[in-house]
Amino acid sequence: MSDQFDQSQEGIVQNEVPENRDQELLDQVASRQNNEKKQNFQIEEEDEQDQNQPVGAIQEVVKPEEIKKNVSQISSPLQPIMINKAETKRIVHQAALERKTEAFEQTKSFELHRSSQIFQHRQLVDSVWARLQKVVASSDESMKFLVSFMKQRVEQEEQQLKYSQNAQLSKLFKDFDGKIMQCNYPEFSKAVRTIDSAMERQTDQIKIFIVWIQNQTRERLEQEMSNFTNQNRDLINSYNRFKKTLADLDKEVTKYFNKYDKMYQNMTIKGKKPQKDFLRAELKYKQAASRVVIYQREFGTWLLNSWNEIKLLEVQRLDLVTHTLIEFQNQIMNVYGKIPQNDSIIAALNGVKVQQEVQTLYSHDFVLTKQELEFIQTEQQQELVKYFQSFQVIDKYAELSHPLILKQFSAQRDVGTIGKTWIETGIIITVDHYFLTFDGKPTRFSRPENKYPLDGMKMTTRSPLELEIQFIIPGLVMDSKKKLLIQFKKSDELEEMMYFLDTVGQNKFALN
């Protein structure tokens, strides 16, 4: 937006036009004024050396002697005419309102774009998280089944143990007379004792097997389930904290945007004079919006890290289960002997590629839908990992000059209490007549460190490079004064600021 303001000076009161002058000459004056309206106060964009500093500033303020020269050219050869002070104020006010309208429309457009991008990113994070938890739940059910299987096997082996202990073939073909067992067939009894010895050895193996199952279940399987559950619970708690914080940040954005919107509505619809700086209200909203984007990006990064953490837990779980089943099969062989399928069972279990299996289950193609992958790759034109951990909202107006900024300066300000301490400072003069200071170069998302009204300010040069400005700070009971010491690199920069503030800052071109 190229804003031009009528720079008609207050106090230039001139004589009336004689009635006997040619009417055509009066028309010429009116036409000349209309054609040159806004040319004396030209607002141009500064050179954009920094793409992240979208500011538009007054590049040149027309000097009073040039204004007088223009006025004399318009009125010559007539006597000076009366400048309409009310009309000048109306034009300047309208120009300021147009600037604020443009800024408001840009900010509203950005908010719609931002909220849409945030919603899409957050919805995707939530969807991926829900699917990861679904896989975790399935894995937990599998572990519960395995633990239950082991406990049932213990019960079976205990029943087998009771049977083995009671079933002794040595009682065959013997007469029992009181306490003496008479053997009818000695050679047969000798052979039967061999069978009983084998069954006794099996009984011992069953006891060992039962102890192994109990230890494996209690110390490894159930312990793994507990560790997995605890770590996953920590992730769930982190997820819930992210959601709560984001909800709070969303409320903050809504609060500041509603205040910003209310200020605009009061100015445009109700015609109220603003009591606060419109740019500062916008920057408060932008700061809140920026915090949401940053935290949403952290949320996406957290999701990727949690995704990898769950994947690692699942690798450890599947590896444990695989080795448990291999040992289980070997224990069965020790107790009941080798079966024909034993070698193929062991080979199949040893052949499981745990890492590859888990990687496939938790792959992007499995966890995300085809539509979600296409959205990231096509609409967002990013890789999945980059979309989650490098999420950002692009402001399409960032490289344009800001409608609410009249002028920008770079300098240093003194923040010392004892002695001088200089820090790099960005300075912005706003449409609403405020002097804002920033740490470093300001952007559309910077927050001003200080805000001073220009009305009633006084300037004093302390050295060729140092300028002291005294501001009047309105108070509820009484006004206060605040001094700001600024240092420039060149004396020309100091003179430029003094001239600008002297010309624009003394309510001559108040835009509110």
Short mmCIF file of C-alpha atoms in Angstrom, two decimals:
data_model
loop_
_atom_site.label_atom_id
_atom_site.label_comp_id
_atom_site.label_asym_id
_atom_site.label_seq_id
_atom_site.Cartn_x
_atom_site.Cartn_y
_atom_site.Cartn_z
CA MET A 1 0.00 0.00 0.00
CA SER A 2 1.45 3.31 -1.00
CA ASP A 3 0.13 5.84 1.47
CA GLN A 4 0.32 9.47 0.73
CA PHE A 5 -0.85 12.11 3.09
CA ASP A 6 -1.76 15.75 2.65
CA GLN A 7 0.87 17.64 4.56
CA SER A 8 -0.88 20.97 4.89
CA GLN A 9 0.70 22.80 7.81
CA GLU A 10 -1.30 24.02 10.79
CA GLY A 11 -0.86 27.71 11.40
CA ILE A 12 -0.44 28.72 7.74
CA VAL A 13 -3.42 31.05 7.75
CA GLN A 14 -3.72 33.16 4.61
CA ASN A 15 -5.98 35.95 3.31
CA GLU A 16 -9.25 35.47 1.53
CA VAL A 17 -9.43 35.46 -2.28
CA PRO A 18 -10.71 38.79 -3.75
CA GLU A 19 -14.19 38.45 -5.14
CA ASN A 20 -13.24 40.03 -8.45
CA ARG A 21 -10.68 37.37 -9.36
CA ASP A 22 -11.35 35.04 -12.21
CA GLN A 23 -13.38 31.99 -11.18
CA GLU A 24 -11.29 29.87 -13.51
CA LEU A 25 -8.24 30.58 -11.39
CA LEU A 26 -10.04 29.29 -8.30
CA ASP A 27 -10.90 26.12 -10.17
CA GLN A 28 -7.24 25.81 -11.05
CA VAL A 29 -6.32 26.01 -7.36
CA ALA A 30 -8.85 23.34 -6.40
CA SER A 31 -7.66 21.07 -9.22
CA ARG A 32 -4.06 21.59 -8.27
CA GLN A 33 -4.78 20.74 -4.63
CA ASN A 34 -6.65 17.62 -5.61
CA ASN A 35 -3.89 16.38 -7.93
CA GLU A 36 -1.15 16.98 -5.42
CA LYS A 37 -3.06 15.55 -2.44
CA LYS A 38 -0.94 13.10 -0.42
CA GLN A 39 2.27 13.96 -2.34
CA ASN A 40 3.88 15.97 0.46
CA PHE A 41 3.94 13.08 2.95
CA GLN A 42 5.13 10.09 0.92
CA ILE A 43 5.45 6.76 2.68
CA GLU A 44 7.70 4.31 0.88
CA GLU A 45 9.15 0.93 1.60
CA GLU A 46 12.64 0.85 3.03
CA ASP A 47 15.23 -1.33 1.29
CA GLU A 48 14.51 -4.89 2.35
CA GLN A 49 17.95 -6.02 3.43
CA ASP A 50 16.41 -8.58 5.74
CA GLN A 51 13.66 -10.76 4.34
CA ASN A 52 12.43 -11.48 7.84
CA GLN A 53 11.85 -7.78 8.57
CA PRO A 54 8.62 -6.82 6.81
CA VAL A 55 8.43 -3.12 7.44
CA GLY A 56 7.31 -0.15 5.45
CA ALA A 57 8.50 3.24 6.56
CA ILE A 58 8.41 6.89 5.75
CA GLN A 59 11.47 7.34 3.65
CA GLU A 60 11.24 11.08 3.39
CA VAL A 61 9.26 13.75 5.18
CA VAL A 62 8.79 16.92 3.13
CA LYS A 63 10.32 19.91 4.86
CA PRO A 64 8.16 22.87 5.89
CA GLU A 65 9.93 25.24 3.49
CA GLU A 66 9.05 22.93 0.60
CA ILE A 67 5.43 22.96 1.73
CA LYS A 68 5.40 26.73 1.77
CA LYS A 69 6.96 26.74 -1.69
CA ASN A 70 4.23 24.41 -3.00
CA VAL A 71 1.50 26.50 -1.40
CA SER A 72 2.89 29.70 -2.92
CA GLN A 73 3.04 28.02 -6.32
CA ILE A 74 -0.57 26.94 -6.02
CA SER A 75 -1.89 30.32 -4.89
CA SER A 76 0.25 32.53 -7.10
CA PRO A 77 -0.61 35.01 -8.49
CA LEU A 78 -3.55 35.06 -6.06
CA GLN A 79 -3.44 36.15 -2.47
CA PRO A 80 -2.92 33.15 -0.08
CA ILE A 81 -6.06 31.11 0.56
CA MET A 82 -7.40 29.59 3.80
CA ILE A 83 -6.22 26.01 4.52
CA ASN A 84 -9.12 23.91 5.81
CA LYS A 85 -7.74 22.42 9.02
CA ALA A 86 -10.73 20.13 9.56
CA GLU A 87 -10.44 18.74 6.05
CA THR A 88 -6.73 18.07 6.54
CA LYS A 89 -7.44 16.21 9.76
CA ARG A 90 -10.17 14.20 8.06
CA ILE A 91 -7.86 13.18 5.21
CA VAL A 92 -5.09 12.15 7.56
CA HIS A 93 -7.53 10.24 9.75
CA GLN A 94 -8.96 8.45 6.72
CA ALA A 95 -5.49 7.51 5.51
CA ALA A 96 -4.69 6.02 8.92
CA LEU A 97 -7.94 4.11 8.93
CA GLU A 98 -7.15 2.67 5.51
CA ARG A 99 -3.78 1.51 6.81
CA LYS A 100 -5.42 -0.15 9.80
CA THR A 101 -8.01 -1.80 7.58
CA GLU A 102 -5.29 -3.23 5.37
CA ALA A 103 -3.36 -4.48 8.41
CA PHE A 104 -6.49 -6.00 9.91
CA GLU A 105 -7.38 -7.84 6.70
CA GLN A 106 -3.85 -9.20 6.46
CA THR A 107 -3.91 -10.35 10.07
CA LYS A 108 -7.35 -11.92 9.72
CA SER A 109 -6.21 -13.77 6.60
CA PHE A 110 -3.12 -14.99 8.42
CA GLU A 111 -5.21 -16.19 11.38
CA LEU A 112 -7.50 -18.21 9.11
CA HIS A 113 -4.47 -19.75 7.41
CA ARG A 114 -2.69 -20.38 10.71
CA SER A 115 -5.67 -22.01 12.41
CA SER A 116 -6.20 -24.28 9.38
CA GLN A 117 -2.56 -25.37 9.32
CA ILE A 118 -2.52 -25.95 13.08
CA PHE A 119 -5.72 -28.01 12.90
CA GLN A 120 -4.38 -30.23 10.10
CA HIS A 121 -1.04 -30.81 11.81
CA ARG A 122 -2.60 -31.49 15.21
CA GLN A 123 -5.22 -33.80 13.76
CA LEU A 124 -2.49 -35.82 12.05
CA VAL A 125 -0.44 -36.04 15.24
CA ASP A 126 -3.53 -37.21 17.14
CA SER A 127 -4.37 -39.80 14.48
CA VAL A 128 -0.87 -41.25 14.41
CA TRP A 129 -0.75 -41.36 18.19
CA ALA A 130 -4.11 -43.17 18.36
CA ARG A 131 -2.91 -45.81 15.88
CA LEU A 132 0.36 -46.32 17.74
CA GLN A 133 -1.60 -46.89 20.93
CA LYS A 134 -3.83 -49.36 19.10
CA VAL A 135 -0.76 -51.40 18.09
CA VAL A 136 0.55 -51.17 21.65
CA ALA A 137 -2.77 -52.43 23.00
CA SER A 138 -2.64 -55.41 20.61
CA SER A 139 0.91 -56.15 21.73
CA ASP A 140 -0.15 -55.97 25.38
CA GLU A 141 -2.95 -58.46 24.75
CA SER A 142 -0.46 -60.85 23.15
CA MET A 143 1.76 -60.65 26.20
CA LYS A 144 -1.17 -61.30 28.49
CA PHE A 145 -2.06 -64.36 26.44
CA LEU A 146 1.52 -65.68 26.62
CA VAL A 147 1.65 -65.20 30.39
CA SER A 148 -1.70 -66.97 30.72
CA PHE A 149 -0.43 -69.81 28.50
CA MET A 150 2.62 -70.24 30.72
CA LYS A 151 0.58 -70.34 33.90
CA GLN A 152 -1.78 -72.94 32.44
CA ARG A 153 1.23 -75.03 31.40
CA VAL A 154 2.48 -74.94 34.98
CA GLU A 155 -0.88 -76.32 36.12
CA GLN A 156 -0.65 -79.10 33.52
CA GLU A 157 2.89 -80.02 34.54
CA GLU A 158 1.90 -80.08 38.20
CA GLN A 159 -0.86 -82.55 37.37
CA GLN A 160 1.65 -84.62 35.41
CA LEU A 161 4.01 -84.50 38.36
CA LYS A 162 1.37 -85.92 40.69
CA TYR A 163 0.65 -88.71 38.24
CA SER A 164 4.32 -89.56 37.79
CA GLN A 165 4.93 -89.68 41.51
CA ASN A 166 2.01 -92.08 42.13
CA ALA A 167 2.45 -94.34 39.11
CA GLN A 168 5.12 -96.98 40.04
CA LEU A 169 5.27 -100.20 37.99
CA SER A 170 7.42 -101.92 40.58
CA LYS A 171 4.23 -102.98 42.35
CA LEU A 172 3.37 -105.40 39.57
CA PHE A 173 3.29 -109.12 40.42
CA LYS A 174 4.08 -108.73 44.07
CA ASP A 175 2.27 -110.01 47.11
CA PHE A 176 1.92 -107.64 49.99
CA ASP A 177 1.92 -109.36 53.33
CA GLY A 178 1.93 -106.84 56.05
CA LYS A 179 5.14 -104.85 55.55
CA ILE A 180 6.90 -107.30 53.27
CA MET A 181 6.57 -107.14 49.48
CA GLN A 182 7.15 -110.52 47.92
CA CYS A 183 8.36 -110.55 44.33
CA ASN A 184 6.90 -113.28 42.22
CA TYR A 185 9.04 -112.69 39.08
CA PRO A 186 12.51 -111.39 39.89
CA GLU A 187 13.70 -110.79 36.33
CA PHE A 188 10.47 -109.00 35.44
CA SER A 189 10.69 -106.83 38.52
CA LYS A 190 14.25 -105.87 37.58
CA ALA A 191 13.08 -104.69 34.18
CA VAL A 192 10.17 -102.76 35.66
CA ARG A 193 12.50 -100.93 38.03
CA THR A 194 14.27 -99.56 34.95
CA ILE A 195 11.01 -98.02 33.77
CA ASP A 196 10.32 -96.56 37.18
CA SER A 197 13.81 -95.02 37.26
CA ALA A 198 13.14 -93.35 33.91
CA MET A 199 9.85 -91.99 35.21
CA GLU A 200 11.60 -90.69 38.32
CA ARG A 201 14.11 -88.86 36.16
CA GLN A 202 11.23 -87.40 34.16
CA THR A 203 9.59 -86.33 37.38
CA ASP A 204 12.74 -84.43 38.30
CA GLN A 205 12.76 -82.82 34.86
CA ILE A 206 9.13 -81.81 35.27
CA LYS A 207 10.01 -80.12 38.55
CA ILE A 208 12.81 -78.22 36.81
CA PHE A 209 10.48 -77.33 33.95
CA ILE A 210 7.86 -75.97 36.35
CA VAL A 211 10.43 -73.81 38.13
CA TRP A 212 11.75 -72.52 34.77
CA ILE A 213 8.27 -71.56 33.59
CA GLN A 214 7.48 -69.81 36.86
CA ASN A 215 10.74 -67.87 36.83
CA GLN A 216 10.45 -67.00 33.14
CA THR A 217 6.90 -65.78 33.61
CA ARG A 218 7.50 -63.80 36.77
CA GLU A 219 10.98 -62.40 36.21
CA ARG A 220 11.00 -61.83 32.49
CA LEU A 221 7.56 -61.80 30.87
CA GLU A 222 5.61 -60.05 33.62
CA GLN A 223 8.55 -57.73 34.36
CA GLU A 224 8.74 -56.78 30.68
CA MET A 225 5.01 -56.10 30.64
CA SER A 226 5.35 -53.85 33.66
CA ASN A 227 8.29 -51.90 32.19
CA PHE A 228 6.56 -51.55 28.85
CA THR A 229 3.35 -50.38 30.50
CA ASN A 230 5.14 -47.86 32.72
CA GLN A 231 7.09 -46.34 29.84
CA ASN A 232 4.02 -46.19 27.66
CA ARG A 233 2.08 -44.60 30.52
CA ASP A 234 4.76 -41.91 30.72
CA LEU A 235 4.28 -41.26 27.00
CA ILE A 236 0.52 -41.05 27.46
CA ASN A 237 0.97 -38.54 30.28
CA SER A 238 3.29 -36.47 28.08
CA TYR A 239 0.73 -36.55 25.29
CA ASN A 240 -1.99 -35.34 27.65
CA ARG A 241 0.25 -32.53 28.90
CA PHE A 242 0.90 -31.41 25.34
CA LYS A 243 -2.82 -31.39 24.62
CA LYS A 244 -3.60 -29.37 27.73
CA THR A 245 -0.86 -26.82 27.07
CA LEU A 246 -1.92 -26.42 23.45
CA ALA A 247 -5.52 -25.90 24.56
CA ASP A 248 -4.38 -23.16 26.94
CA LEU A 249 -2.27 -21.54 24.22
CA ASP A 250 -5.22 -21.67 21.82
CA LYS A 251 -7.31 -19.80 24.37
CA GLU A 252 -4.60 -17.18 24.67
CA VAL A 253 -4.51 -16.68 20.89
CA THR A 254 -8.28 -16.35 20.80
CA LYS A 255 -8.18 -13.81 23.63
CA TYR A 256 -5.60 -11.57 21.95
CA PHE A 257 -7.18 -11.84 18.52
CA ASN A 258 -10.60 -10.95 19.93
CA LYS A 259 -9.07 -7.88 21.61
CA TYR A 260 -7.43 -6.93 18.34
CA ASP A 261 -10.69 -7.44 16.47
CA LYS A 262 -12.61 -5.42 19.07
CA MET A 263 -10.16 -2.52 18.72
CA TYR A 264 -10.67 -2.52 14.97
CA GLN A 265 -14.46 -2.71 15.24
CA ASN A 266 -14.48 0.18 17.72
CA MET A 267 -12.44 2.30 15.32
CA THR A 268 -14.34 1.47 12.15
CA ILE A 269 -17.93 0.84 13.21
CA LYS A 270 -18.22 2.86 16.41
CA GLY A 271 -15.72 5.52 15.36
CA LYS A 272 -13.96 5.50 18.73
CA LYS A 273 -10.49 6.98 19.10
CA PRO A 274 -8.07 4.17 20.03
CA GLN A 275 -6.60 4.34 23.51
CA LYS A 276 -3.89 1.77 22.73
CA ASP A 277 -1.48 1.16 19.90
CA PHE A 278 -3.06 -0.98 17.17
CA LEU A 279 0.29 -2.42 16.07
CA ARG A 280 1.16 -3.47 19.61
CA ALA A 281 -2.21 -5.23 19.88
CA GLU A 282 -1.42 -7.07 16.66
CA LEU A 283 2.03 -8.03 17.90
CA LYS A 284 0.55 -9.45 21.12
CA TYR A 285 -1.70 -11.67 19.03
CA LYS A 286 1.20 -12.62 16.72
CA GLN A 287 3.34 -13.52 19.73
CA ALA A 288 0.60 -15.78 21.10
CA ALA A 289 0.11 -17.33 17.66
CA SER A 290 3.85 -17.88 17.34
CA ARG A 291 3.94 -19.72 20.68
CA VAL A 292 1.26 -22.12 19.41
CA VAL A 293 3.22 -22.82 16.22
CA ILE A 294 6.42 -23.44 18.19
CA TYR A 295 4.71 -25.73 20.69
CA GLN A 296 2.87 -27.55 17.91
CA ARG A 297 6.24 -28.16 16.26
CA GLU A 298 7.53 -29.52 19.57
CA PHE A 299 4.44 -31.74 19.70
CA GLY A 300 5.28 -33.15 16.27
CA THR A 301 8.90 -33.74 17.27
CA TRP A 302 7.73 -35.44 20.46
CA LEU A 303 5.49 -37.73 18.40
CA LEU A 304 8.41 -38.87 16.22
CA ASN A 305 10.54 -39.54 19.30
CA SER A 306 7.70 -41.43 20.99
CA TRP A 307 7.11 -43.40 17.80
CA ASN A 308 10.77 -44.54 17.87
CA GLU A 309 10.61 -45.25 21.59
CA ILE A 310 7.55 -47.47 21.23
CA LYS A 311 9.21 -49.19 18.28
CA LEU A 312 12.28 -49.93 20.41
CA LEU A 313 10.12 -51.31 23.23
CA GLU A 314 8.35 -53.55 20.75
CA VAL A 315 11.67 -54.83 19.35
CA GLN A 316 12.75 -55.78 22.87
CA ARG A 317 9.40 -57.44 23.52
CA LEU A 318 9.34 -59.51 20.33
CA ASP A 319 12.96 -60.56 20.87
CA LEU A 320 12.14 -61.68 24.42
CA VAL A 321 9.09 -63.66 23.33
CA THR A 322 11.00 -65.36 20.50
CA HIS A 323 13.82 -66.48 22.78
CA THR A 324 11.33 -67.55 25.45
CA LEU A 325 9.57 -69.86 23.00
CA ILE A 326 12.90 -71.32 21.85
CA GLU A 327 13.86 -72.10 25.45
CA PHE A 328 10.36 -73.42 26.09
CA GLN A 329 10.71 -75.88 23.22
CA ASN A 330 14.10 -77.03 24.51
CA GLN A 331 12.64 -77.56 28.00
CA ILE A 332 9.87 -79.72 26.57
CA MET A 333 12.49 -81.79 24.73
CA ASN A 334 14.44 -82.26 27.98
CA VAL A 335 11.32 -83.48 29.78
CA TYR A 336 9.49 -85.51 27.15
CA GLY A 337 12.14 -86.18 24.56
CA LYS A 338 12.73 -84.90 21.08
CA ILE A 339 9.82 -84.89 18.69
CA PRO A 340 10.24 -85.07 14.87
CA GLN A 341 9.21 -81.43 14.39
CA ASN A 342 11.56 -80.08 17.03
CA ASP A 343 14.35 -79.03 14.67
CA SER A 344 12.01 -77.23 12.26
CA ILE A 345 10.32 -75.41 15.17
CA ILE A 346 13.66 -74.18 16.54
CA ALA A 347 14.88 -73.18 13.06
CA ALA A 348 11.69 -71.22 12.37
CA LEU A 349 11.95 -69.30 15.64
CA ASN A 350 15.65 -68.56 15.11
CA GLY A 351 14.83 -67.31 11.63
CA VAL A 352 12.54 -64.53 12.84
CA LYS A 353 14.00 -61.13 11.83
CA VAL A 354 12.81 -59.14 14.81
CA GLN A 355 14.02 -55.72 13.67
CA GLN A 356 12.50 -56.10 10.23
CA GLU A 357 9.20 -57.40 11.57
CA VAL A 358 8.77 -54.46 13.96
CA GLN A 359 9.97 -51.94 11.40
CA THR A 360 7.26 -53.11 9.00
CA LEU A 361 4.56 -52.99 11.65
CA TYR A 362 5.50 -49.45 12.70
CA SER A 363 6.34 -48.14 9.25
CA HIS A 364 4.91 -44.90 7.87
CA ASP A 365 2.92 -46.82 5.28
CA PHE A 366 1.30 -48.96 7.95
CA VAL A 367 0.60 -46.31 10.59
CA LEU A 368 -0.58 -43.54 8.23
CA THR A 369 -3.35 -43.84 5.68
CA LYS A 370 -2.76 -43.34 1.98
CA GLN A 371 -4.71 -40.07 2.08
CA GLU A 372 -2.59 -38.75 4.96
CA LEU A 373 0.65 -39.58 3.17
CA GLU A 374 -0.59 -37.90 0.00
CA PHE A 375 -1.57 -34.80 2.00
CA ILE A 376 1.92 -34.47 3.45
CA GLN A 377 3.74 -35.17 0.21
CA THR A 378 1.43 -33.34 -2.20
CA GLU A 379 -0.28 -30.48 -0.36
CA GLN A 380 2.49 -29.77 2.13
CA GLN A 381 5.24 -30.84 -0.28
CA GLN A 382 7.38 -32.18 2.55
CA GLU A 383 8.77 -35.43 3.83
CA LEU A 384 6.88 -36.94 6.73
CA VAL A 385 9.64 -36.45 9.30
CA LYS A 386 10.22 -32.84 8.23
CA TYR A 387 6.50 -32.08 8.34
CA PHE A 388 6.24 -33.24 11.94
CA GLN A 389 9.44 -31.83 13.42
CA SER A 390 9.86 -28.71 11.24
CA PHE A 391 6.25 -27.57 11.19
CA GLN A 392 5.75 -23.89 10.47
CA VAL A 393 3.06 -21.52 9.28
CA ILE A 394 4.11 -19.27 6.42
CA ASP A 395 2.97 -15.66 6.59
CA LYS A 396 2.50 -14.59 2.98
CA TYR A 397 2.59 -10.95 4.04
CA ALA A 398 5.94 -11.28 5.81
CA GLU A 399 7.92 -9.74 2.96
CA LEU A 400 5.54 -6.84 2.46
CA SER A 401 5.83 -3.49 4.18
CA HIS A 402 3.65 -3.30 7.26
CA PRO A 403 0.75 -0.84 6.93
CA LEU A 404 0.93 0.19 10.59
CA ILE A 405 4.59 1.20 10.50
CA LEU A 406 5.47 4.77 9.57
CA LYS A 407 9.20 4.60 10.11
CA GLN A 408 11.86 2.25 11.36
CA PHE A 409 15.29 2.98 12.81
CA SER A 410 18.23 0.85 13.96
CA ALA A 411 20.25 2.11 16.91
CA GLN A 412 21.39 1.23 20.42
CA ARG A 413 19.66 2.10 23.67
CA ASP A 414 21.15 2.52 27.11
CA VAL A 415 19.85 0.00 29.65
CA GLY A 416 22.54 0.53 32.29
CA THR A 417 21.84 1.65 35.84
CA ILE A 418 25.41 2.63 36.73
CA GLY A 419 27.26 3.72 33.64
CA LYS A 420 26.08 3.15 30.11
CA THR A 421 25.19 -0.28 28.78
CA TRP A 422 24.22 -0.30 25.11
CA ILE A 423 22.15 -3.00 23.42
CA GLU A 424 21.13 -3.28 19.77
CA THR A 425 17.66 -1.86 19.35
CA GLY A 426 15.06 -1.74 16.63
CA ILE A 427 12.76 1.29 16.73
CA ILE A 428 9.36 1.57 15.09
CA ILE A 429 7.10 4.61 14.84
CA THR A 430 3.50 3.46 14.46
CA VAL A 431 0.43 4.89 12.82
CA ASP A 432 -1.11 5.38 16.25
CA HIS A 433 1.72 7.70 17.29
CA TYR A 434 3.74 5.32 19.45
CA PHE A 435 7.47 4.86 19.76
CA LEU A 436 8.24 1.12 20.11
CA THR A 437 11.63 -0.37 20.96
CA PHE A 438 12.69 -3.96 20.28
CA ASP A 439 15.71 -6.05 21.16
CA GLY A 440 17.42 -6.52 17.81
CA LYS A 441 15.64 -6.26 14.48
CA PRO A 442 11.85 -6.47 14.78
CA THR A 443 9.72 -8.78 12.65
CA ARG A 444 5.98 -9.29 12.40
CA PHE A 445 6.24 -11.69 15.36
CA SER A 446 8.48 -9.58 17.59
CA ARG A 447 7.28 -8.25 20.89
CA PRO A 448 8.24 -4.67 21.77
CA GLU A 449 10.24 -4.22 24.93
CA ASN A 450 8.90 -0.70 25.49
CA LYS A 451 6.04 1.48 24.24
CA TYR A 452 6.07 5.27 24.52
CA PRO A 453 3.46 7.77 23.31
CA LEU A 454 4.87 10.53 21.12
CA ASP A 455 2.53 13.25 22.35
CA GLY A 456 4.45 15.73 24.46
CA MET A 457 7.85 14.14 23.97
CA LYS A 458 11.02 16.25 24.07
CA MET A 459 14.39 15.60 22.40
CA THR A 460 17.87 16.63 23.54
CA THR A 461 21.17 15.82 21.82
CA ARG A 462 23.80 14.65 24.33
CA SER A 463 26.51 14.21 21.71
CA PRO A 464 26.72 14.08 17.91
CA LEU A 465 25.64 10.41 18.13
CA GLU A 466 23.50 10.36 21.28
CA LEU A 467 19.89 11.48 21.53
CA GLU A 468 17.86 11.67 24.73
CA ILE A 469 14.09 11.55 24.41
CA GLN A 470 11.77 12.38 27.27
CA PHE A 471 8.31 10.82 26.98
CA ILE A 472 5.15 11.68 28.88
CA ILE A 473 3.52 8.51 30.22
CA PRO A 474 -0.20 8.99 31.01
CA GLY A 475 -1.26 7.78 34.45
CA LEU A 476 -4.53 7.25 36.28
CA VAL A 477 -3.84 10.06 38.76
CA MET A 478 -0.95 11.94 37.23
CA ASP A 479 1.40 11.60 34.29
CA SER A 480 4.99 10.47 34.65
CA LYS A 481 8.13 11.01 32.61
CA LYS A 482 10.43 8.47 31.07
CA LYS A 483 13.81 9.19 29.50
CA LEU A 484 15.38 7.07 26.79
CA LEU A 485 18.98 7.50 25.64
CA ILE A 486 19.69 6.35 22.10
CA GLN A 487 23.00 6.09 20.29
CA PHE A 488 23.42 6.02 16.50
CA LYS A 489 26.34 4.96 14.33
CA LYS A 490 26.14 8.10 12.21
CA SER A 491 25.11 11.63 13.01
CA ASP A 492 22.93 11.64 9.89
CA GLU A 493 20.81 8.92 11.44
CA LEU A 494 20.36 10.96 14.59
CA GLU A 495 19.35 14.03 12.61
CA GLU A 496 16.93 11.96 10.55
CA MET A 497 15.17 10.69 13.66
CA MET A 498 15.02 14.16 15.20
CA TYR A 499 13.59 15.64 12.05
CA PHE A 500 11.08 12.84 11.65
CA LEU A 501 9.87 13.02 15.26
CA ASP A 502 9.80 16.79 15.19
CA THR A 503 7.72 16.77 12.03
CA VAL A 504 5.49 13.77 12.57
CA GLY A 505 5.62 13.33 16.31
CA GLN A 506 4.16 16.64 17.48
CA ASN A 507 0.59 15.85 16.47
CA LYS A 508 1.02 17.61 13.14
CA PHE A 509 0.11 14.44 11.33
CA ALA A 510 -1.53 12.44 14.10
CA LEU A 511 -3.04 9.36 12.56
CA ASN A 512 -5.42 8.35 15.31
#
